[in-house]
Coordinates of N, CA, C and O in Angstrom, one line a residue:
M1 N -7.0 115.1 42.4 CA -6.2 114.8 41.2 C -4.8 115.4 41.2 O -4.7 116.5 42.0
V2 N -3.8 114.9 40.6 CA -2.5 115.3 40.8 C -2.3 116.8 40.4 O -1.5 117.5 41.0
R3 N -3.1 117.3 39.5 CA -2.9 118.7 39.0 C -3.2 119.7 40.2 O -2.9 120.8 40.1
L4 N -3.9 119.2 41.2 CA -4.2 120.0 42.4 C -3.3 119.5 43.6 O -3.7 119.7 44.8
N5 N -2.3 118.7 43.3 CA -1.3 118.2 44.3 C -1.8 117.1 45.3 O -1.2 116.9 46.3
E6 N -2.9 116.4 44.9 CA -3.2 115.3 45.7 C -2.6 114.0 45.1 O -2.3 114.1 44.0
I7 N -2.6 113.0 45.9 CA -2.0 111.8 45.4 C -3.1 110.7 45.2 O -3.9 110.5 46.0
R8 N -3.2 110.2 44.0 CA -4.2 109.2 43.6 C -3.8 107.8 44.1 O -2.7 107.6 44.4
I9 N -4.8 106.9 44.1 CA -4.5 105.5 44.4 C -3.4 105.0 43.6 O -3.4 105.0 42.4
G10 N -2.3 104.4 44.2 CA -1.3 103.8 43.5 C -0.1 104.6 43.2 O 1.0 104.2 42.9
E11 N -0.4 105.9 43.3 CA 0.7 106.8 43.1 C 1.8 106.8 44.2 O 1.5 106.5 45.3
V12 N 3.0 107.1 43.9 CA 4.1 107.0 44.8 C 4.9 108.4 44.8 O 5.3 108.8 43.7
A13 N 5.0 109.0 45.9 CA 5.8 110.2 46.1 C 7.1 109.9 46.8 O 7.1 108.9 47.7
V14 N 8.2 110.4 46.5 CA 9.5 110.2 47.1 C 10.0 111.5 47.8 O 9.6 112.6 47.4
D15 N 10.9 111.3 48.8 CA 11.7 112.4 49.3 C 12.7 112.8 48.3 O 13.5 112.0 47.8
L16 N 12.7 114.0 47.8 CA 13.6 114.5 46.9 C 15.0 114.8 47.5 O 15.1 115.2 48.7
P17 N 16.1 114.6 46.7 CA 17.4 114.9 47.3 C 17.5 116.4 47.3 O 16.7 117.1 46.6
P18 N 18.5 117.0 47.9 CA 18.7 118.4 48.0 C 18.8 118.9 46.6 O 19.5 118.3 45.7
A19 N 18.3 120.1 46.3 CA 18.4 120.7 45.0 C 19.8 121.2 44.8 O 20.5 121.7 45.7
T20 N 20.3 121.2 43.5 CA 21.6 121.8 43.2 C 21.3 122.7 42.0 O 20.3 122.6 41.4
D21 N 22.2 123.7 41.8 CA 22.1 124.6 40.8 C 22.5 124.1 39.5 O 23.7 123.9 39.3
A22 N 21.6 123.9 38.6 CA 22.0 123.4 37.2 C 22.5 124.5 36.4 O 22.9 124.3 35.3
G23 N 22.5 125.7 36.9 CA 23.0 126.9 36.1 C 22.0 127.4 35.1 O 22.4 128.1 34.1
L24 N 20.7 127.1 35.2 CA 19.7 127.6 34.3 C 19.5 129.1 34.4 O 19.6 129.6 35.5
I25 N 19.4 129.7 33.3 CA 19.0 131.1 33.2 C 17.7 131.2 32.4 O 17.7 130.8 31.3
F26 N 16.7 131.8 33.0 CA 15.4 132.0 32.3 C 15.6 133.1 31.4 O 16.2 134.2 31.7
I27 N 15.3 132.9 30.1 CA 15.5 133.9 29.0 C 14.2 134.8 28.9 O 14.3 135.6 27.9
G28 N 13.3 134.5 29.6 CA 12.0 135.2 29.4 C 10.8 134.6 30.1 O 11.0 133.7 30.9
T29 N 9.7 135.2 29.8 CA 8.4 134.7 30.4 C 7.4 134.4 29.3 O 7.3 135.0 28.3
I30 N 6.6 133.3 29.6 CA 5.6 132.9 28.6 C 4.2 133.5 29.1 O 3.9 133.4 30.3
C31 N 3.5 134.1 28.2 CA 2.2 134.7 28.5 C 1.2 133.8 27.7 O 1.1 133.8 26.4
T32 N 0.3 133.2 28.5 CA -0.8 132.3 27.9 C -2.1 132.8 28.5 O -2.1 133.5 29.4
P33 N -3.2 132.2 27.9 CA -4.5 132.6 28.4 C -4.9 131.8 29.7 O -5.9 132.0 30.3
W34 N -4.0 130.9 30.2 CA -4.4 130.0 31.3 C -3.7 130.3 32.6 O -2.6 130.4 32.7
T35 N -4.6 130.6 33.6 CA -4.1 130.9 34.9 C -4.4 129.8 35.9 O -4.1 129.8 37.1
D36 N -5.1 128.8 35.4 CA -5.6 127.6 36.3 C -5.2 126.3 35.7 O -5.4 126.1 34.5
R37 N -4.6 125.4 36.4 CA -4.1 124.1 35.9 C -5.3 123.4 35.3 O -5.1 122.6 34.4
L38 N -6.4 123.5 35.9 CA -7.6 122.7 35.4 C -8.1 123.2 34.1 O -8.9 122.5 33.4
A39 N -7.8 124.4 33.7 CA -8.3 124.9 32.4 C -7.2 124.8 31.3 O -7.4 124.8 30.1
C40 N -5.9 124.6 31.8 CA -4.7 124.5 30.8 C -4.8 123.2 30.1 O -5.2 122.1 30.6
P41 N -4.6 123.3 28.8 CA -4.7 122.0 28.0 C -3.6 121.0 28.4 O -2.6 121.4 28.9
R42 N -3.9 119.7 28.2 CA -2.8 118.7 28.5 C -1.8 118.6 27.5 O -0.6 118.3 27.7
Q43 N -2.1 118.9 26.2 CA -1.1 119.0 25.1 C -1.5 120.2 24.3 O -2.6 120.5 24.1
G44 N -0.4 120.9 23.9 CA -0.6 122.1 23.0 C -1.1 121.6 21.6 O -0.9 120.5 21.2
R45 N -1.7 122.5 20.9 CA -2.2 122.3 19.6 C -1.7 123.4 18.6 O -1.6 124.6 19.0
L46 N -1.1 123.0 17.5 CA -0.6 124.0 16.5 C -1.6 124.9 16.1 O -1.2 126.0 15.5
D47 N -3.0 124.7 16.3 CA -4.0 125.6 15.9 C -4.6 126.2 17.2 O -5.6 126.8 17.2
G48 N -3.9 126.1 18.3 CA -4.3 126.7 19.6 C -4.2 128.1 19.7 O -3.8 128.8 18.7
P49 N -4.5 128.7 20.9 CA -4.5 130.2 21.0 C -3.0 130.7 20.8 O -2.1 130.0 21.1
V50 N -3.0 131.9 20.3 CA -1.7 132.5 20.1 C -1.1 132.9 21.5 O -1.9 133.6 22.3
C51 N 0.1 132.6 21.8 CA 0.7 132.9 23.1 C 1.9 133.7 22.8 O 2.5 133.7 21.7
R52 N 2.3 134.5 23.8 CA 3.6 135.3 23.7 C 4.7 134.8 24.5 O 4.5 134.5 25.7
L53 N 5.9 134.8 23.9 CA 7.2 134.6 24.6 C 7.8 136.0 24.7 O 8.2 136.6 23.7
E54 N 7.9 136.5 25.9 CA 8.5 137.8 26.2 C 10.0 137.6 26.5 O 10.3 137.1 27.6
I55 N 10.9 137.9 25.6 CA 12.2 137.5 25.7 C 12.9 138.7 26.5 O 12.8 140.0 26.2
A56 N 13.7 138.4 27.6 CA 14.4 139.4 28.4 C 15.8 139.8 27.7 O 16.4 139.0 27.0
E57 N 16.1 141.1 28.1 CA 17.5 141.5 27.6 C 18.5 140.7 28.5 O 18.1 140.3 29.7
P58 N 19.6 140.3 28.1 CA 20.2 140.6 26.8 C 20.1 139.5 25.7 O 20.8 139.4 24.9
F59 N 18.9 138.7 25.8 CA 18.7 137.6 24.9 C 17.9 137.9 23.7 O 17.8 137.1 22.9
V60 N 17.5 139.1 23.5 CA 16.7 139.5 22.3 C 17.5 139.4 21.0 O 16.9 138.8 20.0
A61 N 18.7 139.6 21.0 CA 19.6 139.5 19.9 C 19.7 138.0 19.5 O 19.9 137.7 18.2
A62 N 19.5 137.1 20.4 CA 19.6 135.6 20.0 C 18.4 135.2 19.1 O 18.4 134.1 18.6
L63 N 17.3 136.0 19.0 CA 16.2 135.7 18.1 C 16.6 135.9 16.6 O 15.8 135.4 15.8
A64 N 17.7 136.5 16.3 CA 18.1 136.7 14.9 C 18.2 135.4 14.1 O 18.8 134.5 14.5
G65 N 17.3 135.4 13.0 CA 17.3 134.1 12.1 C 16.3 133.2 12.5 O 15.9 132.3 11.7
L66 N 15.6 133.3 13.7 CA 14.6 132.3 14.1 C 13.4 132.6 13.2 O 12.6 131.6 13.0
E67 N 13.1 133.7 12.6 CA 11.9 133.9 11.8 C 11.9 133.1 10.5 O 10.8 132.9 9.9
Q68 N 13.0 132.5 10.1 CA 13.0 131.6 9.0 C 12.4 130.3 9.1 O 12.2 129.5 8.2
Y69 N 12.1 130.0 10.4 CA 11.5 128.7 10.7 C 10.0 128.7 11.0 O 9.5 129.6 11.7
A70 N 9.2 127.8 10.5 CA 7.8 127.7 10.6 C 7.4 127.2 12.0 O 6.4 127.6 12.6
E71 N 8.3 126.3 12.5 CA 8.0 125.7 13.8 C 9.2 125.9 14.7 O 10.3 125.8 14.3
V72 N 8.9 126.1 16.0 CA 10.0 126.3 17.0 C 9.7 125.5 18.3 O 8.5 125.3 18.6
E73 N 10.7 124.8 18.7 CA 10.6 124.1 20.0 C 10.8 125.0 21.1 O 11.8 125.8 21.2
V74 N 9.9 125.0 22.0 CA 9.9 125.9 23.2 C 10.2 125.1 24.5 O 9.4 124.1 24.7
L75 N 11.2 125.4 25.3 CA 11.4 124.7 26.5 C 11.1 125.6 27.7 O 11.5 126.8 27.6
Y76 N 10.4 125.1 28.7 CA 10.0 126.1 29.8 C 10.1 125.2 31.1 O 10.1 124.1 31.2
W77 N 10.1 126.0 32.2 CA 10.2 125.5 33.5 C 8.8 125.5 34.2 O 8.3 126.6 34.4
L78 N 8.3 124.3 34.4 CA 6.9 124.2 35.0 C 7.0 124.5 36.5 O 7.0 123.5 37.3
D79 N 7.1 125.7 36.9 CA 7.5 126.2 38.2 C 6.4 125.9 39.3 O 6.7 125.9 40.5
R80 N 5.2 125.6 38.8 CA 4.1 125.3 39.8 C 3.7 123.8 39.8 O 2.7 123.5 40.4
S81 N 4.6 122.9 39.3 CA 4.3 121.6 39.3 C 5.1 120.9 40.6 O 6.2 121.3 40.9
R82 N 4.4 119.9 41.1 CA 5.1 119.1 42.1 C 6.2 118.2 41.5 O 6.1 117.9 40.3
R83 N 7.2 117.8 42.2 CA 8.3 117.2 41.6 C 8.6 115.8 42.3 O 9.5 115.2 41.9
D84 N 7.7 115.4 43.2 CA 8.1 114.2 44.0 C 7.4 112.9 43.5 O 7.7 111.8 44.1
L85 N 6.5 112.9 42.6 CA 5.8 111.7 42.2 C 6.6 110.9 41.2 O 6.9 111.5 40.1
V86 N 7.0 109.7 41.5 CA 7.6 108.8 40.6 C 6.7 107.9 39.8 O 7.0 107.4 38.7
L87 N 5.6 107.5 40.5 CA 4.6 106.7 39.8 C 3.3 107.6 39.8 O 2.9 108.1 40.8
Q88 N 2.6 107.7 38.7 CA 1.4 108.4 38.6 C 0.3 107.6 38.0 O 0.5 106.6 37.2
S89 N -0.9 108.0 38.2 CA -2.1 107.4 37.8 C -3.0 108.4 36.9 O -3.9 108.9 37.4
P90 N -2.5 108.5 35.6 CA -3.1 109.6 34.9 C -4.6 109.3 34.5 O -5.4 110.2 34.3
Q91 N -5.1 108.0 34.5 CA -6.4 107.7 34.3 C -7.3 107.6 35.6 O -8.4 107.3 35.5
R92 N -6.6 107.9 36.7 CA -7.4 107.9 37.9 C -8.0 106.5 38.3 O -9.0 106.6 39.0
D93 N -7.4 105.5 37.8 CA -8.1 104.2 38.0 C -7.2 103.3 38.8 O -7.5 102.0 38.9
G94 N -6.2 103.8 39.5 CA -5.3 103.0 40.3 C -4.1 102.4 39.5 O -3.2 101.9 40.0
T95 N -4.3 102.3 38.2 CA -3.1 101.8 37.2 C -2.1 102.9 37.2 O -2.4 104.1 37.0
V96 N -0.9 102.6 37.5 CA 0.2 103.5 37.6 C 1.3 103.4 36.4 O 1.4 102.3 35.9
R97 N 1.8 104.5 36.1 CA 3.0 104.5 35.2 C 4.1 105.4 35.7 O 3.8 106.3 36.5
G98 N 5.3 105.1 35.3 CA 6.5 105.9 35.7 C 6.3 107.3 35.1 O 5.9 107.5 34.0
A99 N 6.9 108.3 35.8 CA 6.8 109.7 35.4 C 7.5 109.8 34.1 O 7.1 110.7 33.3
F100 N 8.6 109.0 33.8 CA 9.4 109.2 32.6 C 8.6 108.6 31.4 O 9.1 108.8 30.3
S101 N 7.5 107.9 31.6 CA 6.7 107.4 30.5 C 5.6 108.3 30.2 O 4.8 107.9 29.4
L102 N 5.5 109.4 30.8 CA 4.4 110.4 30.7 C 4.9 111.7 30.2 O 6.1 112.0 30.5
R103 N 4.0 112.5 29.6 CA 4.3 113.9 29.4 C 3.7 114.8 30.5 O 3.6 116.0 30.3
S104 N 3.4 114.2 31.6 CA 2.9 114.9 32.7 C 3.9 116.1 33.2 O 5.1 115.9 33.1
P105 N 3.3 117.2 33.7 CA 4.2 118.2 34.2 C 4.8 117.9 35.6 O 5.8 118.5 36.0
V106 N 4.2 116.8 36.1 CA 4.7 116.3 37.5 C 5.9 115.3 37.2 O 5.8 114.2 36.7
R107 N 7.1 115.9 37.5 CA 8.3 115.1 37.3 C 9.5 115.7 38.1 O 9.4 116.8 38.6
P108 N 10.6 114.9 38.3 CA 11.7 115.5 39.2 C 12.3 116.8 38.7 O 12.5 117.6 39.5
N109 N 12.4 116.9 37.4 CA 12.8 118.2 36.8 C 11.7 118.7 35.9 O 11.6 118.2 34.7
P110 N 10.8 119.6 36.3 CA 9.7 119.9 35.6 C 9.9 120.8 34.3 O 9.6 122.0 34.4
I111 N 10.6 120.2 33.3 CA 10.9 120.9 32.1 C 9.8 120.5 31.1 O 9.6 119.4 30.9
G112 N 9.2 121.6 30.6 CA 8.1 121.3 29.6 C 8.7 121.6 28.2 O 9.7 122.5 28.1
T113 N 8.2 121.0 27.2 CA 8.7 121.2 25.8 C 7.5 121.1 25.0 O 6.6 120.4 25.1
A114 N 7.4 122.0 24.0 CA 6.3 122.1 23.0 C 6.8 122.4 21.6 O 7.7 123.3 21.5
R115 N 6.3 121.7 20.6 CA 6.6 122.0 19.2 C 5.5 123.1 18.9 O 4.3 122.8 19.1
T116 N 5.9 124.2 18.5 CA 4.9 125.3 18.3 C 5.0 125.9 16.9 O 6.1 125.7 16.2
R117 N 4.0 126.6 16.4 CA 3.9 127.2 15.1 C 4.3 128.6 15.4 O 3.8 129.3 16.3
L118 N 5.3 129.1 14.7 CA 5.8 130.5 14.8 C 4.8 131.4 14.1 O 4.6 131.2 12.9
V119 N 4.2 132.4 14.8 CA 3.3 133.3 14.2 C 4.1 134.5 13.7 O 4.1 134.9 12.6
D120 N 4.9 135.1 14.6 CA 5.7 136.2 14.2 C 6.6 136.6 15.4 O 6.5 136.1 16.5
I121 N 7.6 137.5 15.0 CA 8.5 138.0 16.0 C 8.6 139.6 15.8 O 8.8 140.1 14.7
V122 N 8.2 140.2 16.9 CA 8.2 141.8 16.9 C 9.0 142.2 18.1 O 8.6 142.0 19.2
G123 N 10.2 142.7 17.7 CA 11.1 143.1 18.9 C 11.5 142.0 19.8 O 12.0 141.0 19.3
A124 N 11.1 142.1 21.1 CA 11.4 141.1 22.1 C 10.3 140.1 22.2 O 10.3 139.3 23.2
T125 N 9.2 140.2 21.4 CA 8.1 139.3 21.6 C 8.0 138.3 20.4 O 8.0 138.7 19.3
V126 N 7.9 137.0 20.8 CA 7.7 135.9 19.9 C 6.3 135.4 20.1 O 6.0 135.1 21.2
R127 N 5.5 135.4 19.0 CA 4.1 134.8 19.2 C 4.1 133.5 18.5 O 4.6 133.2 17.4
V128 N 3.5 132.5 19.3 CA 3.5 131.1 18.8 C 2.1 130.5 19.2 O 1.4 131.0 20.0
Q129 N 1.9 129.3 18.5 CA 0.7 128.6 18.8 C 1.2 127.1 19.2 O 2.1 126.7 18.5
G130 N 0.5 126.5 20.2 CA 0.9 125.1 20.5 C 1.3 125.0 21.9 O 1.8 123.9 22.2
L131 N 1.2 126.0 22.7 CA 1.7 125.8 24.2 C 0.7 125.2 25.0 O -0.5 125.2 24.7
D132 N 1.2 124.7 26.1 CA 0.3 124.0 27.1 C 0.8 124.3 28.5 O 0.8 123.4 29.4
C133 N 1.0 125.6 28.8 CA 1.5 125.9 30.2 C 0.8 127.2 30.7 O 0.1 127.9 29.9
L134 N 1.0 127.5 32.0 CA 0.3 128.5 32.6 C 0.9 129.8 32.3 O 2.1 129.9 32.1
D135 N 0.1 130.9 32.4 CA 0.6 132.2 32.3 C 1.6 132.6 33.3 O 1.6 132.2 34.4
G136 N 2.7 133.1 32.8 CA 3.8 133.5 33.7 C 4.9 132.4 33.9 O 5.8 132.6 34.6
T137 N 4.8 131.4 33.1 CA 5.8 130.3 33.1 C 7.1 130.8 32.7 O 7.3 131.4 31.6
P138 N 8.3 130.5 33.4 CA 9.5 130.9 33.0 C 10.0 130.1 31.7 O 9.8 128.9 31.6
L139 N 10.6 130.9 30.8 CA 11.1 130.3 29.5 C 12.6 130.0 29.7 O 13.4 130.8 30.1
I140 N 12.9 128.7 29.3 CA 14.3 128.2 29.3 C 15.0 128.5 27.9 O 16.2 128.9 28.0
D141 N 14.4 128.1 26.9 CA 15.2 128.1 25.6 C 14.2 128.0 24.4 O 13.0 127.6 24.6
L142 N 14.6 128.4 23.3 CA 14.0 128.2 22.0 C 14.9 127.5 21.0 O 16.1 127.9 21.0
K143 N 14.4 126.7 20.2 CA 15.2 126.1 19.1 C 14.5 125.8 18.0 O 13.2 125.6 18.0
P144 N 15.0 125.9 16.7 CA 14.2 125.5 15.5 C 13.8 124.1 15.6 O 14.5 123.3 16.2
D145 N 12.7 123.8 15.1 CA 12.1 122.4 15.2 C 13.1 121.5 14.6 O 13.7 121.7 13.4
R146 N 13.5 120.4 15.2 CA 14.5 119.5 14.8 C 14.2 118.9 13.4 O 15.1 118.5 12.7
S147 N 13.0 118.7 13.0 CA 12.7 118.0 11.8 C 12.9 118.9 10.6 O 13.0 118.5 9.5
T148 N 13.0 120.3 10.8 CA 13.3 121.1 9.7 C 14.6 121.9 9.8 O 15.0 122.6 8.9
F149 N 15.3 121.6 10.8 CA 16.7 122.3 11.0 C 17.8 121.4 10.4 O 17.9 120.2 10.6
T150 N 18.6 122.1 9.6 CA 19.8 121.4 9.0 C 21.0 122.1 9.7 O 21.1 123.4 9.6
P151 N 22.0 121.4 10.3 CA 23.0 122.0 10.9 C 23.8 123.0 9.9 O 24.0 122.7 8.7
L152 N 24.1 124.1 10.4 CA 24.8 125.2 9.6 C 26.4 125.0 9.6 O 27.0 125.3 8.7
A153 N 26.8 124.4 10.6 CA 28.3 124.2 10.8 C 28.8 123.1 9.9 O 27.9 122.1 9.6
P154 N 30.1 123.0 9.6 CA 30.6 121.8 8.8 C 30.3 120.6 9.5 O 30.4 120.5 10.8
P155 N 30.2 119.4 8.8 CA 30.0 118.2 9.5 C 31.2 117.7 10.3 O 32.3 118.1 10.0
Q156 N 30.9 116.9 11.3 CA 31.9 116.3 12.1 C 31.8 114.8 11.9 O 30.9 114.2 11.5
P157 N 33.0 114.0 12.2 CA 33.0 112.6 11.9 C 31.8 111.9 12.6 O 31.2 111.0 12.0
G158 N 31.4 112.2 13.8 CA 30.3 111.6 14.4 C 29.0 111.7 13.7 O 28.0 111.0 14.1
D159 N 28.8 112.7 12.9 CA 27.6 112.9 12.2 C 27.2 111.8 11.3 O 26.0 111.6 10.9
F160 N 28.2 110.9 10.9 CA 28.0 109.9 10.0 C 28.0 108.5 10.6 O 27.9 107.5 9.9
E161 N 28.2 108.5 11.9 CA 28.3 107.1 12.6 C 26.9 106.6 12.7 O 25.9 107.2 13.0
T162 N 26.9 105.2 12.6 CA 25.7 104.5 12.7 C 26.1 103.2 13.6 O 27.2 102.9 13.8
G163 N 25.0 102.6 14.0 CA 25.3 101.4 14.9 C 24.2 100.6 15.0 O 23.0 100.9 14.5
P164 N 24.3 99.5 15.7 CA 23.1 98.6 16.0 C 22.1 99.4 16.8 O 22.3 100.1 17.6
A165 N 20.8 98.9 16.5 CA 19.7 99.5 17.3 C 19.6 99.0 18.7 O 20.1 98.0 19.0

């Protein structure tokens, strides 16, 4: 199965172009109970195990104000995922789908995202529920959940633009 790096019937792997530096800076490390891909949940649950986000200096100050949100979007780098499969067979039946139509960790840029429930923030540690990644996963970013966040800055003209679907 793909989670152990084999290719299923109908799946397609491609040669990747040379990597370029996107300028990502990992802001910390995620601590979860899962050390094995086969034990890791496919989707996080808001009532799942409490996990820790260990924020590195100098980013601890960026946590100010985050405690006012019940839910936080967590973005992380799935550093142990393969990146070369463009067609995948998640049901293992030979039927394939494009990587961009799946939430699979196997993708050209293995960025994971999870909507999590904020448990608490103590110093440089943020505790959340709802993750679906391995212990030691690099943390990219944190954002208030978009459905409860209201921009604090004054509106801009584009904020009111609408158009055809």
